[in-house]
XYZ file of N, CA and C in Angstrom:
267
model
N 124.987 190.470 -71.189
C 123.925 191.074 -71.970
C 122.597 190.427 -71.578
N 121.586 191.223 -71.242
C 120.283 190.648 -70.865
C 119.614 190.003 -72.073
N 118.775 188.988 -71.802
C 118.075 188.342 -72.910
C 117.105 189.307 -73.579
N 116.897 189.089 -74.862
C 115.958 189.932 -75.589
C 114.947 189.050 -76.300
N 113.872 189.650 -76.736
C 112.823 188.918 -77.436
C 112.572 189.578 -78.777
N 112.331 188.763 -79.773
C 111.969 189.269 -81.094
C 110.506 188.945 -81.343
N 109.766 189.923 -81.808
C 108.352 189.729 -82.101
C 108.132 190.036 -83.572
N 107.443 189.128 -84.248
C 107.137 189.331 -85.667
C 105.668 189.022 -85.912
N 104.999 189.879 -86.665
C 103.618 189.645 -87.080
C 103.649 189.309 -88.563
N 103.478 188.035 -88.872
C 103.620 187.544 -90.240
C 102.408 186.693 -90.583
N 101.921 186.793 -91.817
C 100.735 186.018 -92.187
C 100.989 184.952 -93.247
N 102.165 184.844 -93.798
C 102.495 183.811 -94.783
C 103.259 182.680 -94.103
N 102.798 181.442 -94.289
C 103.393 180.286 -93.605
C 104.876 180.148 -93.899
N 105.285 180.354 -95.136
C 106.701 180.223 -95.485
C 107.544 181.241 -94.728
N 107.060 182.490 -94.654
C 107.789 183.537 -93.935
C 107.819 183.268 -92.439
N 106.728 182.726 -91.901
C 106.682 182.379 -90.481
C 107.748 181.352 -90.168
N 107.817 180.305 -90.974
C 108.798 179.244 -90.746
C 110.223 179.783 -90.841
N 110.489 180.655 -91.803
C 111.830 181.228 -91.957
C 112.201 182.100 -90.755
N 111.263 182.963 -90.311
C 111.545 183.845 -89.172
C 111.804 183.053 -87.890
N 110.956 182.080 -87.627
C 111.121 181.280 -86.411
C 112.387 180.441 -86.488
N 112.695 179.922 -87.664
C 113.914 179.133 -87.838
C 115.166 179.933 -87.532
N 115.182 181.204 -87.916
C 116.333 182.062 -87.620
C 116.468 182.302 -86.121
N 115.360 182.533 -85.444
C 115.385 182.763 -83.993
C 115.727 181.493 -83.236
N 115.292 180.344 -83.750
C 115.485 179.080 -83.046
C 116.950 178.710 -82.922
N 117.785 179.235 -83.794
C 119.208 178.923 -83.728
C 119.839 179.495 -82.458
N 119.341 180.622 -81.960
C 119.942 181.300 -80.816
C 119.110 181.249 -79.547
N 117.802 180.995 -79.676
C 116.899 181.062 -78.533
C 115.932 179.897 -78.555
N 115.210 179.733 -77.463
C 114.113 178.770 -77.426
C 112.848 179.501 -77.836
N 112.281 179.151 -78.981
C 111.122 179.905 -79.454
C 109.832 179.574 -78.716
N 108.947 180.545 -78.654
C 107.582 180.401 -78.167
C 106.682 180.807 -79.320
N 105.868 179.899 -79.800
C 104.996 180.166 -80.937
C 103.575 180.377 -80.435
N 103.025 181.567 -80.677
C 101.631 181.890 -80.378
C 100.937 181.978 -81.727
N 100.156 180.960 -82.063
C 99.591 180.882 -83.415
C 98.337 180.025 -83.422
N 97.862 179.724 -84.616
C 96.708 178.831 -84.764
C 97.188 177.381 -84.779
N 96.238 176.473 -84.783
C 96.578 175.058 -84.822
C 97.331 174.657 -86.081
N 97.262 175.492 -87.110
C 97.961 175.192 -88.366
C 99.485 175.202 -88.190
N 99.974 175.912 -87.209
C 101.425 175.997 -87.001
C 101.939 175.015 -85.956
N 101.101 174.092 -85.513
C 101.521 173.137 -84.492
C 102.658 172.237 -84.990
N 102.605 171.805 -86.235
C 103.681 170.970 -86.781
C 104.981 171.743 -86.847
N 104.912 173.014 -87.221
C 106.110 173.848 -87.264
C 106.720 173.974 -85.875
N 105.896 174.200 -84.871
C 106.397 174.339 -83.505
C 107.085 173.055 -83.044
N 106.492 171.903 -83.339
C 107.131 170.657 -82.914
C 108.394 170.388 -83.735
N 108.411 170.785 -84.999
C 109.617 170.633 -85.828
C 110.776 171.463 -85.276
N 110.455 172.647 -84.771
C 111.483 173.534 -84.206
C 111.708 173.303 -82.719
N 110.985 172.353 -82.124
C 111.053 172.082 -80.689
C 110.768 173.348 -79.891
N 109.662 174.005 -80.237
C 109.273 175.267 -79.616
C 108.104 175.063 -78.667
N 108.013 175.922 -77.661
C 106.809 175.973 -76.836
C 105.701 176.536 -77.715
N 104.472 176.042 -77.538
C 103.388 176.398 -78.462
C 102.092 176.661 -77.712
N 101.417 177.767 -78.066
C 100.105 178.093 -77.519
C 99.196 178.456 -78.689
N 98.064 177.754 -78.794
C 97.090 178.061 -79.837
C 96.238 179.235 -79.377
N 96.341 180.346 -80.089
C 95.581 181.541 -79.702
C 94.621 181.984 -80.798
N 94.555 181.255 -81.903
C 93.689 181.644 -83.012
C 93.028 180.412 -83.617
N 91.930 180.638 -84.322
C 91.209 179.566 -84.981
C 92.049 179.024 -86.134
N 92.140 177.765 -86.384
C 91.498 176.658 -85.693
C 92.286 176.211 -84.465
N 91.562 175.872 -83.424
C 92.144 175.335 -82.201
C 91.877 173.839 -82.206
N 92.931 173.038 -82.110
C 92.753 171.592 -82.267
C 92.941 170.786 -80.989
N 93.507 171.402 -79.953
C 93.833 170.593 -78.776
C 92.893 170.786 -77.586
N 91.813 171.571 -77.769
C 90.854 171.746 -76.676
C 89.537 172.269 -77.228
N 88.509 172.074 -76.456
C 87.187 172.585 -76.791
C 87.035 173.950 -76.138
N 86.669 174.950 -76.924
C 86.528 176.311 -76.412
C 85.062 176.710 -76.501
N 84.419 176.893 -75.349
C 83.029 177.321 -75.305
C 82.886 178.736 -74.768
N 83.593 179.041 -73.693
C 83.446 180.332 -73.042
C 84.815 180.809 -72.583
N 85.674 181.124 -73.531
C 87.043 181.492 -73.210
C 87.537 182.499 -74.239
N 88.246 183.501 -73.788
C 88.726 184.538 -74.695
C 90.035 185.108 -74.167
N 90.807 185.683 -75.068
C 92.029 186.383 -74.679
C 91.829 187.895 -74.694
N 90.595 188.346 -74.836
C 90.293 189.775 -74.878
C 90.023 190.309 -73.472
N 90.425 191.547 -73.229
C 90.162 192.203 -71.954
C 91.117 191.768 -70.852
N 90.836 192.247 -69.660
C 91.689 191.959 -68.504
C 91.713 190.467 -68.185
N 90.526 189.853 -68.072
C 90.475 188.413 -67.769
C 91.092 187.595 -68.891
N 90.931 188.044 -70.133
C 91.550 187.357 -71.260
C 93.069 187.430 -71.193
N 93.580 188.569 -70.751
C 95.033 188.707 -70.578
C 95.569 187.744 -69.529
N 94.816 187.586 -68.445
C 95.212 186.623 -67.417
C 95.157 185.190 -67.956
N 94.130 184.898 -68.762
C 94.009 183.574 -69.367
C 95.183 183.309 -70.303
N 95.548 184.306 -71.117
C 96.689 184.153 -72.017
C 97.974 183.933 -71.224
N 98.167 184.688 -70.161
C 99.351 184.520 -69.316
C 99.413 183.116 -68.726
N 98.273 182.603 -68.270
C 98.225 181.233 -67.745
C 98.598 180.218 -68.821
N 98.054 180.393 -70.026
C 98.327 179.451 -71.108
C 99.793 179.493 -71.543
N 100.364 180.698 -71.628
C 101.776 180.825 -72.009
C 102.666 180.211 -70.933
N 102.406 180.522 -69.665
C 103.212 179.959 -68.574
C 103.095 178.437 -68.542
N 101.896 177.911 -68.734
C 101.712 176.457 -68.746
C 102.468 175.817 -69.896
N 102.443 176.464 -71.061
C 103.162 175.937 -72.218
C 104.673 175.927 -71.978
N 105.178 176.987 -71.375
C 106.620 177.061 -71.096
C 107.012 176.012 -70.061
N 106.206 175.836 -69.014
C 106.498 174.799 -68.010
C 106.447 173.408 -68.624
N 105.475 173.176 -69.495
C 105.361 171.903 -70.187
C 106.571 171.669 -71.083
N 106.983 172.714 -71.801
C 108.124 172.652 -72.705
C 109.409 172.354 -71.937
N 109.536 172.946 -70.755
C 110.740 172.746 -69.942
C 110.692 171.446 -69.155
N 109.550 170.755 -69.190
C 109.416 169.511 -68.449
C 109.192 169.707 -66.970
N 108.658 170.866 -66.579
C 108.457 171.171 -65.176
C 107.006 170.998 -64.722
N 106.155 170.430 -65.571
C 104.747 170.310 -65.198
C 104.501 169.156 -64.264
């Protein structure tokens, strides 16, 4: 059976933690969220990319995930996070 991905758009912290916790039992989660969910990602041993305010691990002056170039930037950040998570950096 090919691998599958589950995507959830949730705005309540308790529901986010419950949804990710269920997925974490069977898969390696990737959390795309604000800096507020960084503790949750480390608790679940998940790959993590901050894509929303507040961003705590870098200074953002001229960077966006909107448009074509933003999509490439997001892809770079997700790939870097996964490589870091896997210990391949």
